[in-house]
Amino acid sequence: MIEDIEYIQISKIDKNRLYSYYKRLVHQFQGFTPIQIIAKFLNGQSIGTTMQEVLIVLEYYKTKLNVNRELLDFAFEWIRANKMRSHYLKYLGNAQFPDYEIAIDACIFLFFQKYDQILRNLFRSEIEEYEISTLYGIFFTSLEDKDYDFNKILQEQKNRVPTITQETNRIDISLYTLRSGLSSIIRKDYNKTRRE
Amino acid sequence: MKATDLILGLFYSDENNIVFDNIKLSESVSKDLTELNLKQLKMLSLRFLGPLFLTSKIEIGKGWKIELLEAFLSQYQKRTIDVDLLQSFFSVNSSIETEKGVSNLFAIIGSPYTEDVKIIHNLVTTFIHPSIAQGKIAHESIMRENFAFQEFIDKELKRGVNVINYFLGSARKMYWEEQHKYCCVGFIERRNIVEPKISNVVSNLYTFDVDDPLKYTALNFIPSFYVMSILPNYYENRINETLTLLNKTSIYPNIRLITLSNQKKKVIYLEEFLLEDKTKRSFGVILISENEFMKETHNLAFYKKQLRFILDKNKNMEKSIIKINSKINPFDNWDTLSDEGLEKIKKDLDIGW
């Protein structure tokens, strides 16, 4: 597992700098709705190929946020995920995995298990597991992968990842959720690094 | 040369104590292995967990668990050709308790490198075992009566073995936990003859006086003095048995570390050894985390240093015990080899208030 200090470096984002950029956009685009500004803000951070693509995700998850969290917090996490993706890709490129299955396990263990705890803090406890796994599919997909369809991913994950409760307690299947959301992404990235 | 010597066994026991396994052996290890040897190897996983199964209450939340067992492997002095290149031998256990019972994931690993055991421990306890437990629940929920557990667990154990194998060979790191303060509640002196094959000659426990209040306090923090006394010999013998089964006869084990836990309680047994003229002298300390009742606490490096002083610089053992914990009686030893000695430990030391 990556040591705490190293992990902080990998996952650290400059929220102050990002916030002043966001504020600039608020002044600049006064005719935009708050959600459109967040989409514009994310586009400006190289997230999503179009504003519409980002808007669909924001619209869906805005109702799932924890009471003390805002869409801007969600946007920060998307940016953090983007930063982590570059570190994970570097690791994947340097490590010599004998096959993609080991790459999936090693990367989830080293990079994504800790991030899961951060991400889940954003949402209400009622969020479904497939909604979390879908988000992994969105947050960590390659920017070059233009053919992703949010609703299609959501439907696929809904069939694959159950939310299980026993009496009133929710059963932790976070590692299963992580695998479901990330396996095909890590596999694609692994194959790509092998070809390069 | 056998640079690729590797033993990697992963054993999963479910809530009904049914054991499933996946064992990966390098070709150099597996080539002369008989079916019988392999069967015996599978049985060994249960014997590795044995002492705690025998003595602890198997009730949810009340059992002591073995977390980690680590040993150095040394070459017998006379063997210079056809040597076995295994250097580390360790086992890691993870236990998960649910309302249905306890499941264990247990790994036995022999590797040609000095391993970063901590990373393997984390991998097994925080990733592989929870993945199995969660995967089982999720698959049961989705597939209901069509869920084939045997197929699932075979796949999971294979995956687990492969990912552990990938992480083997990582360089050892210094972890911040090593700076924690611990208190010594027992000191074990052992002497073995290592050639032609290992035999125990002397094994003594030193601890608080029978009527010392600290003895009663210590009992709240360890499984029992009996269990702690038998662990080093027991595990050294189990590792030896494993190595013999796999025809690894040019090496012998030396216990380095045993970690046990029971909810928030943690016990560490730390040992150092020295081989002189076929006789192996080992000294070990039984350590518990610092607490309000015990004042004499030190970090692991301190204990290691004191043990090395006795071995390398012939420092007086009794004086060293007093330096380690002045409340331990260095003059009354408790024999931990004979049945009578162990009975006496149970009868006199393991009785609480």
Coordinates of N, CA and C in Angstrom, one line a residue, chain B residues 132-301:
Chain B
I132 N -12.7 -11.2 -0.9 CA -13.4 -12.5 -0.9 C -14.7 -12.4 -0.2
A133 N -14.7 -11.9 1.0 CA -15.9 -11.8 1.8 C -17.0 -11.0 1.1
Q134 N -16.6 -9.8 0.6 CA -17.6 -9.0 -0.1 C -18.0 -9.6 -1.4
G135 N -17.1 -10.2 -2.2 CA -17.5 -10.8 -3.4 C -18.5 -11.9 -3.2
K136 N -18.3 -12.7 -2.1 CA -19.2 -13.8 -1.8 C -20.6 -13.2 -1.5
I137 N -20.7 -12.2 -0.7 CA -22.0 -11.6 -0.4 C -22.7 -11.0 -1.7
A138 N -21.9 -10.3 -2.5 CA -22.5 -9.7 -3.7 C -22.9 -10.8 -4.7
H139 N -22.1 -11.8 -4.9 CA -22.5 -12.9 -5.8 C -23.7 -13.6 -5.3
E140 N -23.8 -13.9 -4.0 CA -24.9 -14.6 -3.5 C -26.2 -13.7 -3.7
S141 N -26.0 -12.4 -3.6 CA -27.2 -11.5 -3.7 C -27.7 -11.5 -5.2
I142 N -26.7 -11.5 -6.1 CA -27.1 -11.4 -7.5 C -27.5 -12.8 -8.1
M143 N -26.7 -13.9 -7.8 CA -27.0 -15.1 -8.4 C -27.9 -16.1 -7.6
R144 N -28.1 -15.8 -6.3 CA -28.9 -16.6 -5.4 C -28.5 -18.1 -5.5
E145 N -29.4 -19.0 -5.8 CA -29.1 -20.4 -5.7 C -28.2 -20.9 -6.8
N146 N -28.0 -20.0 -7.8 CA -27.0 -20.4 -8.9 C -25.6 -20.1 -8.6
F147 N -25.3 -19.5 -7.4 CA -24.0 -19.1 -7.0 C -23.2 -20.4 -6.7
A148 N -22.1 -20.6 -7.4 CA -21.2 -21.8 -7.2 C -20.0 -21.3 -6.4
F149 N -20.1 -21.6 -5.1 CA -19.0 -21.1 -4.2 C -17.7 -21.7 -4.5
Q150 N -17.6 -23.0 -4.7 CA -16.3 -23.6 -5.0 C -15.6 -23.0 -6.2
E151 N -16.4 -22.7 -7.2 CA -15.8 -22.1 -8.4 C -15.3 -20.7 -8.0
F152 N -16.1 -20.0 -7.3 CA -15.8 -18.6 -6.9 C -14.5 -18.6 -6.0
I153 N -14.4 -19.4 -5.0 CA -13.3 -19.4 -4.1 C -12.0 -19.8 -4.8
D154 N -12.1 -20.8 -5.7 CA -11.0 -21.3 -6.4 C -10.4 -20.1 -7.2
K155 N -11.2 -19.3 -7.8 CA -10.8 -18.2 -8.7 C -10.2 -17.1 -7.8
E156 N -10.8 -16.8 -6.6 CA -10.4 -15.8 -5.7 C -9.0 -16.1 -5.1
L157 N -8.8 -17.4 -4.7 CA -7.6 -17.8 -4.1 C -6.4 -17.8 -5.2
K158 N -6.8 -18.1 -6.4 CA -5.8 -18.1 -7.5 C -5.3 -16.6 -7.7
R159 N -6.4 -15.7 -7.7 CA -6.1 -14.3 -7.8 C -5.2 -13.8 -6.7
G160 N -5.6 -14.2 -5.5 CA -4.8 -13.8 -4.3 C -3.4 -14.3 -4.3
V161 N -3.2 -15.5 -4.7 CA -1.8 -16.0 -4.8 C -1.0 -15.2 -5.8
N162 N -1.6 -14.9 -7.0 CA -0.9 -14.2 -8.0 C -0.5 -12.8 -7.6
V163 N -1.5 -12.1 -6.9 CA -1.1 -10.7 -6.5 C -0.1 -10.7 -5.3
I164 N -0.2 -11.7 -4.4 CA 0.9 -11.8 -3.4 C 2.2 -12.0 -4.0
N165 N 2.2 -13.0 -5.0 CA 3.5 -13.3 -5.7 C 4.1 -12.0 -6.4
Y166 N 3.2 -11.2 -6.9 CA 3.6 -10.0 -7.5 C 4.3 -9.0 -6.5
F167 N 3.8 -9.0 -5.3 CA 4.4 -8.0 -4.3 C 5.6 -8.6 -3.6
L168 N 5.9 -9.9 -3.8 CA 7.0 -10.5 -3.1 C 8.3 -9.8 -3.7
G169 N 9.3 -9.7 -2.8 CA 10.5 -9.1 -3.3 C 10.6 -7.6 -3.0
S170 N 9.6 -7.0 -2.4 CA 9.6 -5.5 -2.1 C 10.6 -5.3 -1.0
A171 N 11.4 -4.2 -1.1 CA 12.4 -3.9 -0.1 C 11.8 -3.6 1.2
R172 N 12.4 -4.0 2.3 CA 11.9 -3.8 3.7 C 11.9 -2.3 3.9
K173 N 10.9 -1.8 4.6 CA 10.8 -0.4 5.0 C 10.8 -0.3 6.5
M174 N 11.1 0.9 7.0 CA 10.9 1.2 8.4 C 9.5 1.8 8.6
Y175 N 8.7 1.2 9.4 CA 7.4 1.7 9.6 C 7.2 2.4 10.9
W176 N 6.3 3.4 10.9 CA 6.2 4.2 12.1 C 5.8 3.4 13.4
E177 N 5.0 2.3 13.1 CA 4.6 1.5 14.2 C 5.8 1.0 15.1
E178 N 6.9 0.9 14.4 CA 8.1 0.3 15.1 C 8.6 1.3 16.2
Q179 N 8.1 2.5 16.2 CA 8.4 3.5 17.2 C 7.5 3.4 18.4
H180 N 6.4 2.6 18.3 CA 5.5 2.5 19.4 C 6.2 2.0 20.7
K181 N 5.6 2.3 21.8 CA 6.2 1.8 23.1 C 5.5 0.5 23.5
Y182 N 6.3 -0.4 24.0 CA 5.8 -1.7 24.4 C 6.3 -2.0 25.8
C183 N 5.6 -2.9 26.5 CA 6.1 -3.3 27.8 C 6.3 -4.8 27.8
C184 N 7.4 -5.2 28.4 CA 7.8 -6.6 28.3 C 7.1 -7.4 29.5
V185 N 6.4 -8.4 29.2 CA 5.7 -9.2 30.3 C 6.3 -10.6 30.4
G186 N 7.3 -10.9 29.6 CA 7.9 -12.3 29.7 C 9.1 -12.3 28.8
F187 N 10.0 -13.2 29.2 CA 11.3 -13.3 28.5 C 11.5 -14.8 28.3
I188 N 11.8 -15.2 27.1 CA 12.0 -16.6 26.8 C 13.5 -16.9 26.3
E189 N 14.0 -17.9 27.0 CA 15.4 -18.4 26.6 C 15.3 -19.7 26.0
R190 N 15.9 -19.9 24.8 CA 15.8 -21.3 24.2 C 17.1 -21.7 23.7
R191 N 17.4 -23.0 23.7 CA 18.6 -23.5 23.2 C 18.3 -24.7 22.4
N192 N 18.7 -24.7 21.1 CA 18.5 -25.9 20.2 C 19.8 -26.4 19.6
I193 N 19.8 -27.7 19.4 CA 20.9 -28.3 18.6 C 20.4 -28.3 17.2
V194 N 21.1 -27.7 16.2 CA 20.5 -27.7 14.9 C 21.0 -28.7 13.9
E195 N 22.1 -29.5 14.2 CA 22.5 -30.5 13.3 C 22.7 -31.8 14.1
P196 N 22.3 -33.0 13.5 CA 21.9 -33.1 12.1 C 20.5 -32.6 11.8
K197 N 19.7 -32.5 12.9 CA 18.4 -31.9 12.6 C 18.0 -31.2 13.9
I198 N 17.1 -30.2 13.8 CA 16.8 -29.4 15.0 C 16.2 -30.2 16.1
S199 N 16.7 -30.0 17.3 CA 16.1 -30.6 18.5 C 16.1 -29.5 19.6
N200 N 15.0 -29.4 20.4 CA 15.0 -28.5 21.5 C 15.7 -29.0 22.7
V201 N 16.5 -28.2 23.3 CA 17.3 -28.7 24.5 C 16.8 -28.0 25.7
V202 N 16.7 -26.7 25.6 CA 16.3 -25.9 26.8 C 15.3 -24.9 26.3
S203 N 14.2 -24.6 27.1 CA 13.3 -23.6 26.8 C 12.7 -23.1 28.1
N204 N 13.0 -21.9 28.5 CA 12.5 -21.4 29.8 C 11.8 -20.0 29.6
L205 N 10.8 -19.9 30.4 CA 10.1 -18.6 30.5 C 10.5 -17.9 31.8
Y206 N 10.7 -16.6 31.7 CA 10.9 -15.7 32.9 C 9.8 -14.7 32.9
T207 N 9.2 -14.5 34.0 CA 8.1 -13.5 34.1 C 8.0 -13.0 35.5
F208 N 6.8 -12.3 35.8 CA 6.6 -11.8 37.1 C 6.4 -12.9 38.1
D209 N 6.6 -12.6 39.4 CA 6.4 -13.5 40.4 C 4.9 -13.9 40.4
V210 N 4.6 -15.1 40.9 CA 3.3 -15.7 40.8 C 2.2 -14.7 41.5
D211 N 2.7 -14.1 42.6 CA 1.7 -13.3 43.3 C 1.8 -11.8 43.0
D212 N 2.6 -11.4 42.0 CA 2.8 -10.0 41.7 C 1.6 -9.5 41.0
P213 N 1.0 -8.4 41.4 CA -0.2 -7.9 40.7 C 0.0 -7.7 39.2
L214 N 1.3 -7.4 38.8 CA 1.5 -7.2 37.4 C 1.3 -8.5 36.6
K215 N 1.5 -9.6 37.2 CA 1.2 -10.9 36.5 C -0.3 -11.0 36.2
Y216 N -1.1 -10.6 37.1 CA -2.6 -10.6 36.9 C -2.9 -9.6 35.8
T217 N -2.3 -8.4 35.8 CA -2.5 -7.4 34.8 C -2.1 -8.0 33.4
A218 N -0.9 -8.6 33.4 CA -0.4 -9.2 32.1 C -1.4 -10.2 31.5
L219 N -2.0 -10.9 32.3 CA -3.0 -12.0 31.8 C -4.1 -11.3 31.1
N220 N -4.4 -10.1 31.4 CA -5.5 -9.4 30.7 C -5.1 -9.0 29.3
F221 N -3.8 -9.0 29.0 CA -3.3 -8.5 27.7 C -2.7 -9.6 26.8
I222 N -2.6 -10.8 27.3 CA -2.1 -11.9 26.5 C -3.1 -13.1 26.5
P223 N -3.0 -14.0 25.5 CA -3.9 -15.2 25.6 C -3.7 -16.0 26.9
S224 N -2.5 -16.3 27.2 CA -2.1 -17.0 28.5 C -0.6 -17.1 28.4
F225 N 0.0 -17.3 29.6 CA 1.5 -17.6 29.6 C 1.8 -18.9 28.9
Y226 N 0.9 -19.8 29.1 CA 1.0 -21.2 28.4 C 1.2 -21.0 26.9
V227 N 0.2 -20.3 26.3 CA 0.2 -20.1 24.9 C 1.5 -19.4 24.4
M228 N 1.8 -18.3 25.1 CA 3.0 -17.5 24.7 C 4.3 -18.4 24.9
S229 N 4.3 -19.3 25.9 CA 5.5 -20.1 26.1 C 5.7 -21.1 25.0
I230 N 4.6 -21.7 24.5 CA 4.8 -22.8 23.5 C 4.9 -22.2 22.1
L231 N 4.5 -21.0 21.8 CA 4.5 -20.5 20.4 C 5.8 -20.6 19.7
P232 N 6.9 -20.1 20.3 CA 8.2 -20.1 19.5 C 8.6 -21.5 19.1
N233 N 8.6 -22.5 20.0 CA 9.0 -23.8 19.7 C 8.0 -24.4 18.7
Y234 N 6.7 -24.2 19.0 CA 5.7 -24.8 18.2 C 5.8 -24.3 16.7
Y235 N 6.0 -23.0 16.5 CA 6.0 -22.6 15.1 C 7.4 -22.9 14.5
E236 N 8.4 -22.9 15.2 CA 9.7 -23.2 14.6 C 9.6 -24.7 14.1
N237 N 9.0 -25.5 14.9 CA 8.8 -26.9 14.5 C 7.9 -27.1 13.3
R238 N 6.8 -26.2 13.2 CA 5.9 -26.3 12.1 C 6.6 -25.9 10.8
I239 N 7.4 -24.8 10.9 CA 8.1 -24.3 9.7 C 9.1 -25.4 9.3
N240 N 9.7 -26.0 10.2 CA 10.7 -27.0 9.9 C 10.0 -28.2 9.2
E241 N 8.8 -28.5 9.7 CA 8.0 -29.6 9.1 C 7.6 -29.3 7.6
T242 N 7.2 -28.0 7.4 CA 6.9 -27.5 6.1 C 8.1 -27.7 5.2
L243 N 9.2 -27.2 5.7 CA 10.4 -27.2 4.8 C 10.8 -28.7 4.5
T244 N 10.7 -29.6 5.5 CA 11.1 -31.0 5.3 C 10.1 -31.6 4.2
L245 N 8.8 -31.3 4.4 CA 7.8 -31.8 3.4 C 8.2 -31.4 2.0
L246 N 8.8 -30.2 1.9 CA 9.1 -29.7 0.5 C 10.5 -30.0 0.2
N247 N 11.1 -30.9 0.9 CA 12.5 -31.3 0.6 C 13.5 -30.1 0.8
K248 N 13.2 -29.1 1.5 CA 14.1 -28.0 1.8 C 14.9 -28.3 3.0
T249 N 15.9 -29.2 2.8 CA 16.6 -29.8 4.0 C 17.9 -29.1 4.3
S250 N 18.3 -28.1 3.5 CA 19.6 -27.5 3.8 C 19.4 -26.2 4.7
I251 N 18.2 -25.9 5.0 CA 17.9 -24.7 5.8 C 17.1 -25.0 7.0
Y252 N 17.2 -24.1 8.0 CA 16.4 -24.3 9.2 C 15.9 -22.9 9.7
P253 N 14.7 -22.9 10.3 CA 14.1 -21.7 10.7 C 14.5 -21.0 12.0
N254 N 14.4 -19.7 12.1 CA 14.7 -19.0 13.3 C 13.6 -18.0 13.5
I255 N 12.8 -18.2 14.5 CA 11.6 -17.3 14.7 C 12.2 -15.8 14.9
R256 N 11.5 -14.9 14.2 CA 11.9 -13.5 14.3 C 10.8 -12.7 15.0
L257 N 9.5 -13.0 14.6 CA 8.4 -12.2 15.1 C 7.1 -13.0 15.1
I258 N 6.3 -12.9 16.2 CA 5.0 -13.4 16.2 C 4.1 -12.3 16.7
T259 N 3.0 -12.0 15.9 CA 2.1 -11.0 16.4 C 0.7 -11.6 16.6
L260 N 0.1 -11.4 17.7 CA -1.3 -11.8 18.0 C -2.1 -10.6 18.3
S261 N -3.4 -10.8 18.0 CA -4.3 -9.7 18.4 C -5.7 -10.2 18.9
N262 N -6.3 -9.4 19.7 CA -7.7 -9.7 20.2 C -8.4 -8.4 20.3
Q263 N -9.2 -8.1 19.3 CA -9.8 -6.8 19.2 C -8.7 -5.7 19.3
K264 N -8.7 -4.9 20.3 CA -7.7 -3.8 20.3 C -6.4 -4.2 21.0
K265 N -6.4 -5.4 21.6 CA -5.1 -5.9 22.3 C -4.2 -6.5 21.2
K266 N -2.9 -6.2 21.5 CA -1.9 -6.7 20.5 C -0.7 -7.3 21.3
V267 N -0.2 -8.4 21.0 CA 0.9 -9.0 21.6 C 2.0 -9.3 20.6
I268 N 3.2 -8.9 20.9 CA 4.3 -9.2 20.0 C 5.3 -10.0 20.6
Y269 N 5.8 -11.1 20.0 CA 6.9 -11.9 20.5 C 8.1 -11.6 19.5
L270 N 9.1 -11.1 20.1 CA 10.3 -10.7 19.3 C 11.5 -11.6 19.7
E271 N 12.2 -12.2 18.7 CA 13.3 -13.0 19.1 C 14.5 -12.8 18.3
E272 N 15.7 -13.0 18.9 CA 17.0 -12.9 18.2 C 17.7 -14.2 18.5
F273 N 18.6 -14.6 17.6 CA 19.3 -15.9 17.8 C 20.8 -15.8 17.4
L274 N 21.6 -16.7 17.9 CA 23.0 -16.8 17.5 C 23.3 -18.3 17.4
L275 N 24.0 -18.7 16.3 CA 24.4 -20.1 16.2 C 25.9 -20.2 16.5
E276 N 26.2 -21.1 17.4 CA 27.6 -21.3 17.8 C 27.9 -22.8 17.9
D277 N 28.7 -23.3 17.0 CA 29.1 -24.7 17.0 C 27.8 -25.6 17.2
K278 N 26.9 -25.5 16.2 CA 25.7 -26.4 16.1 C 24.7 -26.1 17.2
T279 N 25.0 -25.2 18.1 CA 24.0 -24.9 19.2 C 23.4 -23.5 18.9
K280 N 22.1 -23.4 18.8 CA 21.5 -22.2 18.6 C 20.9 -21.6 19.9
R281 N 21.4 -20.4 20.2 CA 20.8 -19.8 21.4 C 19.8 -18.7 21.0
S282 N 18.7 -18.7 21.5 CA 17.7 -17.7 21.1 C 17.1 -17.0 22.4
F283 N 16.9 -15.7 22.3 CA 16.3 -15.0 23.4 C 15.1 -14.2 22.8
G284 N 14.0 -14.2 23.5 CA 12.8 -13.5 23.0 C 12.1 -12.8 24.1
V285 N 11.4 -11.7 23.7 CA 10.6 -11.0 24.7 C 9.1 -11.0 24.3
I286 N 8.2 -11.1 25.3 CA 6.8 -11.1 25.0 C 6.4 -9.6 25.4
L287 N 5.9 -8.9 24.4 CA 5.6 -7.5 24.5 C 4.1 -7.2 24.4
I288 N 3.6 -6.3 25.2 CA 2.3 -5.8 25.0 C 2.3 -4.2 24.9
S289 N 1.3 -3.7 24.3 CA 1.3 -2.2 24.1 C 1.3 -1.5 25.4
E290 N 1.8 -0.3 25.4 CA 1.9 0.5 26.7 C 0.5 0.7 27.2
N291 N 0.4 0.7 28.5 CA -0.9 0.8 29.2 C -0.7 1.5 30.5
E292 N -1.8 1.9 31.1 CA -1.7 2.7 32.4 C -1.1 1.9 33.5
F293 N -1.1 0.5 33.5 CA -0.7 -0.3 34.6 C 0.8 -0.5 34.6
M294 N 1.4 -0.5 33.4 CA 2.9 -0.9 33.3 C 3.7 0.3 32.9
K295 N 4.7 0.6 33.8 CA 5.5 1.8 33.6 C 6.7 1.7 32.7
E296 N 7.3 0.5 32.7 CA 8.6 0.3 32.0 C 8.3 0.0 30.5
T297 N 8.4 1.0 29.7 CA 8.1 0.8 28.3 C 9.2 1.3 27.4
H298 N 9.4 0.6 26.3 CA 10.5 0.9 25.3 C 10.0 0.6 23.9
N299 N 10.7 1.1 22.9 CA 10.4 0.8 21.5 C 11.0 -0.5 21.1
L300 N 10.6 -1.1 20.0 CA 11.1 -2.4 19.6 C 12.6 -2.4 19.4
A301 N 13.2 -1.3 18.9 CA 14.7 -1.3 18.7 C 15.4 -1.5 20.0

